[in-house]
Tab-separated table of C-alpha atoms and ligand atoms in Angstrom:
chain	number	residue	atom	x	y	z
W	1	UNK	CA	57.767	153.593	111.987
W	2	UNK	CA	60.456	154.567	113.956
W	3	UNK	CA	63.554	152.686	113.689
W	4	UNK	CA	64.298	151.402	117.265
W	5	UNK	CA	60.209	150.501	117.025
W	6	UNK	CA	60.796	148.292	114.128
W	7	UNK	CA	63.899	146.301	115.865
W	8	UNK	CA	61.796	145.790	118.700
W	9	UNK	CA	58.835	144.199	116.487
W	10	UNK	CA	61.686	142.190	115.108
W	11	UNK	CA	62.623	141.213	118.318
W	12	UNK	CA	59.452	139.955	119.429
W	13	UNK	CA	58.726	138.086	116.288
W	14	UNK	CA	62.038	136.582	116.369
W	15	UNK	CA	61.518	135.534	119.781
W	16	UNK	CA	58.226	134.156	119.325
W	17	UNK	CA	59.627	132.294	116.505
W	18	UNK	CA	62.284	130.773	117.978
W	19	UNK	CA	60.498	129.485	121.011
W	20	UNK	CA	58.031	127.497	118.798
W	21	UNK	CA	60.552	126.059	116.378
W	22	UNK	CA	60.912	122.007	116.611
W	23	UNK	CA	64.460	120.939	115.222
W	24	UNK	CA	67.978	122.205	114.905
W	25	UNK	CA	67.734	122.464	111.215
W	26	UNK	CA	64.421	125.260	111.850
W	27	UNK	CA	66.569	127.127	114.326
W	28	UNK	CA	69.630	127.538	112.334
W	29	UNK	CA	67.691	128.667	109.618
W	30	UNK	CA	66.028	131.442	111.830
W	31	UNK	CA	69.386	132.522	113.248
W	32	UNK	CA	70.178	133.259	108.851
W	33	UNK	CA	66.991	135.100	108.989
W	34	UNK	CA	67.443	136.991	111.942
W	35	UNK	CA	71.206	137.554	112.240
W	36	UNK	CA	72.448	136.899	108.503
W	37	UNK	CA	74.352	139.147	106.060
W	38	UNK	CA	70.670	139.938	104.646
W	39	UNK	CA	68.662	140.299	107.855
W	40	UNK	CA	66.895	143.529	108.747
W	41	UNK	CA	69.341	144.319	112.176
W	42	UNK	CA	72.182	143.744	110.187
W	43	UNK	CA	71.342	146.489	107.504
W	44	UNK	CA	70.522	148.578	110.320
W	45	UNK	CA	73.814	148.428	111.911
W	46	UNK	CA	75.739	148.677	107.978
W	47	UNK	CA	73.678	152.031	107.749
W	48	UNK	CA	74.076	153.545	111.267
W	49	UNK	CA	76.639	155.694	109.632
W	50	UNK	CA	74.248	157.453	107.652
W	51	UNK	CA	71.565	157.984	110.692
W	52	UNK	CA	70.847	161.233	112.088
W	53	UNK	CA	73.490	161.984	114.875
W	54	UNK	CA	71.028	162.790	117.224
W	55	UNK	CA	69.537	159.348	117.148
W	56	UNK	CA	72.286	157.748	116.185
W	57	UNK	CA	74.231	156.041	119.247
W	58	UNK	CA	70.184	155.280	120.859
W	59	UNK	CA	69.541	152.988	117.619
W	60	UNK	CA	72.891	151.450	117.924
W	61	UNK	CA	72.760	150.497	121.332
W	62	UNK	CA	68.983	149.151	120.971
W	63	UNK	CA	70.331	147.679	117.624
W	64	UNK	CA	73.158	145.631	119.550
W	65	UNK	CA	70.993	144.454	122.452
W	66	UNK	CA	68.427	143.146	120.728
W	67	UNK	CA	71.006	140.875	118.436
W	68	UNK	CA	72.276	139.872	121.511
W	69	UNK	CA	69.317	139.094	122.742
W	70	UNK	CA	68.561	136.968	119.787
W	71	UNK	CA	71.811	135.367	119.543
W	72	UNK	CA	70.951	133.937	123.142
W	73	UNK	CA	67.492	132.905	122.358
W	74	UNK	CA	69.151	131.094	119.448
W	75	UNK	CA	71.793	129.465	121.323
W	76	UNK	CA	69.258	128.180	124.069
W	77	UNK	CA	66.573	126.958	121.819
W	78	UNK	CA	69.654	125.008	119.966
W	79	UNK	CA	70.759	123.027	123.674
W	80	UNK	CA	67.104	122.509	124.839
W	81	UNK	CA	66.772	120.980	121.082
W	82	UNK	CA	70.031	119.008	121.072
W	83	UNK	CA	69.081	117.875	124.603
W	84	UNK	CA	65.455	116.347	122.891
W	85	UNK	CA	67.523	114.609	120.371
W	86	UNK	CA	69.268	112.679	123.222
W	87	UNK	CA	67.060	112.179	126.161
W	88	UNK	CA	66.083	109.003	126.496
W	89	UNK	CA	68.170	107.347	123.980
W	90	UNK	CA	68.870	104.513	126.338
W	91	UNK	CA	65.441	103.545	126.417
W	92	UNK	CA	65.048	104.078	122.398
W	93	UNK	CA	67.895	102.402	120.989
W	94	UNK	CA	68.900	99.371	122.963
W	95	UNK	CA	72.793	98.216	122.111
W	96	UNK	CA	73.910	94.700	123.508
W	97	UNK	CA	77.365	95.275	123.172
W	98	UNK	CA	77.417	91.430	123.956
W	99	UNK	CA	75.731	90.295	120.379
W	100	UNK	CA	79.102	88.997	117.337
W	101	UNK	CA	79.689	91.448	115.080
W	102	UNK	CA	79.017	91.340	110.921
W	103	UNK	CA	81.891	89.100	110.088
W	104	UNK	CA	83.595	91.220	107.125
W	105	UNK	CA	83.967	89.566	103.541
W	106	UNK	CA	87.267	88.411	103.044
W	107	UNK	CA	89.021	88.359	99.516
W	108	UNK	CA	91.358	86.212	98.186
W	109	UNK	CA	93.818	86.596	95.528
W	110	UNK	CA	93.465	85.983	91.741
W	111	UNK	CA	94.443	82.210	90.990
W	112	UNK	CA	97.225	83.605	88.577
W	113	UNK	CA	98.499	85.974	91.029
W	114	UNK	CA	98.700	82.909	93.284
W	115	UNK	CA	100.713	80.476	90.420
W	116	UNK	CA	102.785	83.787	89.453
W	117	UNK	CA	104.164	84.194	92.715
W	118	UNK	CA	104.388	80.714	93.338
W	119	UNK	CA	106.250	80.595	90.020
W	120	UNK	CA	108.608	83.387	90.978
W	121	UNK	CA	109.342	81.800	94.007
W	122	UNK	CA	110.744	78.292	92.174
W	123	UNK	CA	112.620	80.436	89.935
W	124	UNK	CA	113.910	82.065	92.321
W	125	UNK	CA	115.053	78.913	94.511
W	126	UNK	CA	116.994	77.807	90.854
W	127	UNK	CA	118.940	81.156	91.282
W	128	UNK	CA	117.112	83.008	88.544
W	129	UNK	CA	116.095	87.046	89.456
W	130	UNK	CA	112.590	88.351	88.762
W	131	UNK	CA	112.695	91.077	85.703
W	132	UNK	CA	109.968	93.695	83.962
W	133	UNK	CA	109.020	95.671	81.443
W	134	UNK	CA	106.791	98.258	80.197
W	135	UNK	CA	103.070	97.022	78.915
W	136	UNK	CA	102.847	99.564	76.408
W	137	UNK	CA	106.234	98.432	74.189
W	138	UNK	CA	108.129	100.478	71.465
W	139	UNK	CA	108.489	97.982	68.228
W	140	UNK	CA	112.318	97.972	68.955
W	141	UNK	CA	111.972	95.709	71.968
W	142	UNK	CA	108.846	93.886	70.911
W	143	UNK	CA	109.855	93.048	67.134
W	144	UNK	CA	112.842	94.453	65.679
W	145	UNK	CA	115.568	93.502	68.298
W	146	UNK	CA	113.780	89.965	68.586
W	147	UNK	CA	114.999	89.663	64.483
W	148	UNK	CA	111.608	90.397	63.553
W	149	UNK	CA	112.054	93.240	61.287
W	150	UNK	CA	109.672	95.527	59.835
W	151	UNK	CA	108.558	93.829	56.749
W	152	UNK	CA	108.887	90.249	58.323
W	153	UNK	CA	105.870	87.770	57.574
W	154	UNK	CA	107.065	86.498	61.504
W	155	UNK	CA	104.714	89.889	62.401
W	156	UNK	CA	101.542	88.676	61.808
W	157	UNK	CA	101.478	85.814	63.544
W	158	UNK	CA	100.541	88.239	66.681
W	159	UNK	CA	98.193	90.330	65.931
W	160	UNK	CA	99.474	93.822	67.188
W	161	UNK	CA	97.135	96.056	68.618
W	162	UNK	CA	99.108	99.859	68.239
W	163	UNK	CA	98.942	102.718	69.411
W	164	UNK	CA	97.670	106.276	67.343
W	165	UNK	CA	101.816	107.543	67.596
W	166	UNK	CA	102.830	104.115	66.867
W	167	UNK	CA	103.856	101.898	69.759
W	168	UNK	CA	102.152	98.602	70.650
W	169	UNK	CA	100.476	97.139	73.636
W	170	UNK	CA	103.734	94.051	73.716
W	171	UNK	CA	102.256	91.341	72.453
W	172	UNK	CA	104.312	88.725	74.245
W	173	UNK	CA	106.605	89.145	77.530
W	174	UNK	CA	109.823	88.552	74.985
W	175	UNK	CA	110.428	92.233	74.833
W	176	UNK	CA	111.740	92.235	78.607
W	177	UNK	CA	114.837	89.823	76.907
W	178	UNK	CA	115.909	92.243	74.942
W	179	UNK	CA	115.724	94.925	77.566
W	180	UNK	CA	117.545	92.832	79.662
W	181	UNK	CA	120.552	91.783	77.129
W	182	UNK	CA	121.151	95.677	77.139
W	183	UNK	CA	121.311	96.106	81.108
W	184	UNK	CA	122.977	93.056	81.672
W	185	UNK	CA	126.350	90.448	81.074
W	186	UNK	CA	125.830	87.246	80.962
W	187	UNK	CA	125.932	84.876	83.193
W	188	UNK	CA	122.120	86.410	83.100
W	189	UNK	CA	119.566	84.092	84.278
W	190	UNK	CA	115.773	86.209	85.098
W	191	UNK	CA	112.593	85.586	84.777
W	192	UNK	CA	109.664	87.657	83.889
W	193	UNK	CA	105.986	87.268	84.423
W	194	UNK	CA	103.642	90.248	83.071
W	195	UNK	CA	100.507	91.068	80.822
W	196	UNK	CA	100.510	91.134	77.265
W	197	UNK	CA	97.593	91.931	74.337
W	198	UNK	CA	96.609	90.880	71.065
W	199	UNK	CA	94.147	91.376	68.973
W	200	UNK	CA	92.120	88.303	68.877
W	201	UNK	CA	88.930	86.669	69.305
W	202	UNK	CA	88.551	84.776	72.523
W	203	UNK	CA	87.556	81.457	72.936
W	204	UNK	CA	87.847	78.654	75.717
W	205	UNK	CA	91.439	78.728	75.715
W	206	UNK	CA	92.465	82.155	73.843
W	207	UNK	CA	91.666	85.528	75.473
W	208	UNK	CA	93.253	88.950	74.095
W	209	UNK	CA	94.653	90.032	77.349
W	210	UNK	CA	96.682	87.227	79.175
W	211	UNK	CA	99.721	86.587	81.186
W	212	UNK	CA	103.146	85.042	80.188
W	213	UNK	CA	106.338	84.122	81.980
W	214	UNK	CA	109.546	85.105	79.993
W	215	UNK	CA	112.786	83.005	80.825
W	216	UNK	CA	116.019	83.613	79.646
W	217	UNK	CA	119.536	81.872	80.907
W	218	UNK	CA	122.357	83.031	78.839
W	219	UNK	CA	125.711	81.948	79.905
W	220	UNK	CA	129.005	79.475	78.517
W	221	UNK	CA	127.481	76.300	76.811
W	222	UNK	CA	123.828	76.669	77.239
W	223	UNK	CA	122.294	73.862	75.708
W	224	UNK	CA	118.606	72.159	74.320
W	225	UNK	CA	119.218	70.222	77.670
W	226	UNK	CA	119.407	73.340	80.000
W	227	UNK	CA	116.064	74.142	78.485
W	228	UNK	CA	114.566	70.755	79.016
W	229	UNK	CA	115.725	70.162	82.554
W	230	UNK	CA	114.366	73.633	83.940
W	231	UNK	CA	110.849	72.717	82.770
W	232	UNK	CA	110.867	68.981	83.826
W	233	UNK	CA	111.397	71.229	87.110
W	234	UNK	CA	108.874	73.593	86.932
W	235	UNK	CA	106.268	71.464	86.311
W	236	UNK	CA	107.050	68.911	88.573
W	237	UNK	CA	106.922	71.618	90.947
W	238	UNK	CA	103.705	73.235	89.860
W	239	UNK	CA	101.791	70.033	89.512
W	240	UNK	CA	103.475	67.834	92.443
W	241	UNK	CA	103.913	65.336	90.017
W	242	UNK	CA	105.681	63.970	86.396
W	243	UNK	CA	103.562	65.710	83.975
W	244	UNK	CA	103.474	63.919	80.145
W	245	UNK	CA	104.620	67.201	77.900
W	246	UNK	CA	106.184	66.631	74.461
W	247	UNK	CA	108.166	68.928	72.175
W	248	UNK	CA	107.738	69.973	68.421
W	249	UNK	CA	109.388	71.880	66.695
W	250	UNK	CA	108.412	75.589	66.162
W	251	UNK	CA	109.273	78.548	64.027
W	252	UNK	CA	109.847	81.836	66.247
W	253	UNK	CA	112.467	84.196	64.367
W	254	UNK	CA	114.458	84.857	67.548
W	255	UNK	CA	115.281	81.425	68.678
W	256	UNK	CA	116.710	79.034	66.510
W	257	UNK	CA	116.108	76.031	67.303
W	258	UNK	CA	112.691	76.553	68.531
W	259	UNK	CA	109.806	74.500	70.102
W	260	UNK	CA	106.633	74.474	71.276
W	261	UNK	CA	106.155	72.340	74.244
W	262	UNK	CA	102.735	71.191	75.210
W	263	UNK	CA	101.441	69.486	78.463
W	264	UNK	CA	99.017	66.842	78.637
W	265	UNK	CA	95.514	68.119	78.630
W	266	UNK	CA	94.244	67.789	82.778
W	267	UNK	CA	90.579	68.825	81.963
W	268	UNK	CA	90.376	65.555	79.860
W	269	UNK	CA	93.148	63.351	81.179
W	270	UNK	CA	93.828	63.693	77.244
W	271	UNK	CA	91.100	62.292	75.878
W	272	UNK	CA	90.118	65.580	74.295
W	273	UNK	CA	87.942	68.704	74.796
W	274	UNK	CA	87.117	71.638	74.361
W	275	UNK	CA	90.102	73.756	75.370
W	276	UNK	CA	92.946	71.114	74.204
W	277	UNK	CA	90.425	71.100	71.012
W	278	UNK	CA	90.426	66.957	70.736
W	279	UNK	CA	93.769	67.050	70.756
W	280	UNK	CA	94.580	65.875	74.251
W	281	UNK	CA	97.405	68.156	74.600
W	282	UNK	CA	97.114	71.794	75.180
W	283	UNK	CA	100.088	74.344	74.147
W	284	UNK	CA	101.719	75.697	76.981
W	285	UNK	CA	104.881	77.445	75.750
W	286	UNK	CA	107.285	78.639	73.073
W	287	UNK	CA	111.009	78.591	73.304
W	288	UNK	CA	114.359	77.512	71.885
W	289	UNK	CA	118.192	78.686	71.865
W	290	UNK	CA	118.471	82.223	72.146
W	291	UNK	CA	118.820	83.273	67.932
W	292	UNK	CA	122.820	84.509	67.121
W	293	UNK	CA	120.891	87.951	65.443
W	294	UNK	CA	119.787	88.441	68.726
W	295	UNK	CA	122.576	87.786	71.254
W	296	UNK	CA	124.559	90.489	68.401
W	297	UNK	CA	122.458	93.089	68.375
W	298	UNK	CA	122.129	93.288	72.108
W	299	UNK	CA	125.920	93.228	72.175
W	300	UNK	CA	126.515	89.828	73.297
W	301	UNK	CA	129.367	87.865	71.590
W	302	UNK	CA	127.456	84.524	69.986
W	303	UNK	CA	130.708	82.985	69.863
W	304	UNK	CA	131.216	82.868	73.254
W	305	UNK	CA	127.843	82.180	74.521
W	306	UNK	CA	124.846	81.147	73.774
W	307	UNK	CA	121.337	81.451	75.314
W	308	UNK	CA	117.810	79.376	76.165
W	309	UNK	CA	114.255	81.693	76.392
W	310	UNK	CA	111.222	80.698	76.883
W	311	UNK	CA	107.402	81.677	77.054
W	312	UNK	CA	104.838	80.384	79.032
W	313	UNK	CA	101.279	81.080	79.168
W	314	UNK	CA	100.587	81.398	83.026
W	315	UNK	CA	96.318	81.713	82.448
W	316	UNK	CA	97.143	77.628	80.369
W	317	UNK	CA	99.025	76.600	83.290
W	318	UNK	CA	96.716	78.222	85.990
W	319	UNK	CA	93.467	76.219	83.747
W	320	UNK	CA	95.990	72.696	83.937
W	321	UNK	CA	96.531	72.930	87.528
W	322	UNK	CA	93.386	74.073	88.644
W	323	UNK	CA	91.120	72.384	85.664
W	324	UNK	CA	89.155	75.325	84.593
W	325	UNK	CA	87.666	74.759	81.549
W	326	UNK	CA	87.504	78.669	80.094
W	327	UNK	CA	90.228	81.167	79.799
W	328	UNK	CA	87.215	83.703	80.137
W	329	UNK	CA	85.999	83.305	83.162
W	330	UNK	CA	89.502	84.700	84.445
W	331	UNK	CA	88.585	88.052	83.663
W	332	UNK	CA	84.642	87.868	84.242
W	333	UNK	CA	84.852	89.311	87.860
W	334	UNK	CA	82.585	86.504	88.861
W	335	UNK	CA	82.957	86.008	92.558
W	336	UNK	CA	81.678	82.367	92.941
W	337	UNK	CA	84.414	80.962	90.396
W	338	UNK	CA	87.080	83.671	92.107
W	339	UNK	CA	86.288	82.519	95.834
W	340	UNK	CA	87.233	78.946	95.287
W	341	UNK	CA	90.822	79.718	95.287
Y	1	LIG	C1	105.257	83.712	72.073
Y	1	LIG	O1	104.588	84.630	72.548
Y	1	LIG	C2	106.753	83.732	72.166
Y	1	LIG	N1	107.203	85.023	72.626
Y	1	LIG	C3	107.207	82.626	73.106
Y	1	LIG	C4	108.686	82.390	73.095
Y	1	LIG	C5	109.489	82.998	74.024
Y	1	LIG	C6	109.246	81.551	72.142
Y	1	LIG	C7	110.862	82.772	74.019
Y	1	LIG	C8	110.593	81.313	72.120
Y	1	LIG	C9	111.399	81.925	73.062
Y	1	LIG	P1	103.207	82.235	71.484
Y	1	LIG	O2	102.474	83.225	70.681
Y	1	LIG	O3	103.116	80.824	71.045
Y	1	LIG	O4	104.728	82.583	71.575
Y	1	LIG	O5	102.705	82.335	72.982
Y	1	LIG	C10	103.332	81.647	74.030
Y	1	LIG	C11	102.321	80.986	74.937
Y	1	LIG	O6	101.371	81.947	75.377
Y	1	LIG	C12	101.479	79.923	74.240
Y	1	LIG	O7	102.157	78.691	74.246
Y	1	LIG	C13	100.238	79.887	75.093
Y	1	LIG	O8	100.419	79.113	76.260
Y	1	LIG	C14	100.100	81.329	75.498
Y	1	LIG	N2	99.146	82.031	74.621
Y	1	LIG	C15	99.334	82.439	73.343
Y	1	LIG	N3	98.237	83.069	72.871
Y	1	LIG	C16	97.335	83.057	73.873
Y	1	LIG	C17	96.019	83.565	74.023
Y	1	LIG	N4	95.402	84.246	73.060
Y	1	LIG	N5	95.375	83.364	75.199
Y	1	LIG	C18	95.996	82.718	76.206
Y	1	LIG	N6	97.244	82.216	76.145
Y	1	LIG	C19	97.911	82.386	74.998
């Protein structure tokens, strides 16, 4: 067949085609067909080159034309369609811009994110600054400089999760003393809230990822009673009230002397459960006078001062104020316990 025959066969098929097509998605597919890189006009036009001369501007001009011609059916067929999709949309979809809206959920945040800032803000007001540290801890900060060194028995009372080249996840917030004896001269008075890991079963009142708040005050004359009076404070604050804590002596190598101070168990009134396991009193915190070893090796003269630190479990406290009876269910993602605070 001749050629400018066989573009006019295309035309009318293409026409025919496009008048009879029912949605956008049908017409845009014709116009690849019909007009596309692959399409039969297109070739023509790549290979007018090659064409007799004689014929050769005839076919282009019929060539031309009749893409136009399609390119306009195309475009038509398209508004006429688009126009369908809309016409009487007012009757279909009714909107009463007059009805309330979805209210949208609203979150709240995590009850130890609420204490810690609370917390920060307290210290804060007693002219103590807020301090960090990295999570992931080289055994300098988290063991060595803290007089634990390597072959110390001290080690394995928390167990260290490490990492393949050798660093640890810390395993207490401690580490952020040490790397704040090396910034700073005393007077030094910060506090430091943050994550820390160990590798441990969980129960009701142990997980292996929690929170602590680090203290430190080293100055001229820092004494047990320093230590005492800023968490008669804190807690008074916290729990709007005189809590009953007591104090017993405990063995952590970089304070010397060191306690462990525990606070009347809330979820019992101290009769005993679960978490304060019978005991009535749950263990909030260690702490003690900053250890000499320490105060040295971070280049601070022990003769001239000395130093209190303490170490508070912030998920304990959050479970005493609030008196949640699992450390779990901190972590669980469960909504209905989160949307109480
Ligand atoms: C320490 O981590 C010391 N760095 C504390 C310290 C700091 C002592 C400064 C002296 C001077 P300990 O392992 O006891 O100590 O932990 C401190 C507190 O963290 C505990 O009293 C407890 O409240 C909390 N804690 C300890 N282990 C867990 C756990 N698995 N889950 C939840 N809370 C925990």
């Amino acid at each position: 067949m001749e050629i400018t025959q066989q573009l006019k066969e295309i035309e009318k098929a293409a026409l025919r085609e496009i008048e009879t097509s029912r949605s956008l998605k049908e017409v845009q597919d014709l116009r690849i067909r019909y007009l596309g890189r692959k399409s039969r006009i297109t070739s023509i036009l790549k290979e007018l080159g090659s064409l007799p001369k004689e014929i050769r501007p005839e076919v282009g001009r019929v060539s031309n034309e009749i893409k136009r011609c399609i390119e306009d059916a195309i475009e038509n067929r398209g508004e006429d369609l688009s126009e369908d999709i809309f016409s009487g949309l007012d009757e279909k979809e009714k909107i009463d811009i007059t009805e309330p809206g979805i209210k949208g959920e609203r979150g709240t945040l995590h009850p130890i994110t609420q204490l810690r800032m609370e917390l920060e803000d307290i210290f804060m007001s007693m002219g103590f600054t807020i301090a960090t540290g990295p999570e992931i801890e080289l055994d300098y900060y988290n063991f060595e400089a803290l007089n634990i060194p390597q072959d110390h028995p001290a080690r394995d009372i928390q167990d260290t999760i490490w990492t393949i080249d050798g660093n640890l996840l810390r395993t207490h917030t401690s580490s952020v003393q040490i790397r704040t004896m090396e910034k700073l001269k005393p007077p030094i008075r910060i506090v430091a809230p943050g994550r820390v890991f160990r590798y441990e079963e969980t129960n009701a009142s142990h997980e292996h990822t929690f929170y602590q708040v680090e203290g430190l005050m080293v100055d001229r004359n820092i004494s047990v009673s320093n230590l005492i009076a800023v968490m008669r404070t804190i807690l008074r604050e916290v729990f709007q009230k005189d809590v009953a804590v007591r104090l017993r002596p405990g063995y952590f190598p970089f304070v010397e002397p060191g306690f462990e101070l525990d606070i009347s168990c809330h979820l019992c009134d101290g009769n005993g459960c679960q978490v304060c396991k019978y005991s009535g009193w749950e263990e909030l915190l260690g702490c003690g006078l900053v250890h000499p070893n320490v105060l040295r090796m971070s280049g601070i003269d022990p003769e001239e001062y000395s130093g209190f630190a303490f170490g508070m479990g912030l998920d304990r406290l959050v479970m005493m104020r609030y008196g949640i009876d699992d450390i779990r269910l901190f972590h669980s993602g469960n909504l209905r316990f989160l949307e109480q605070f």
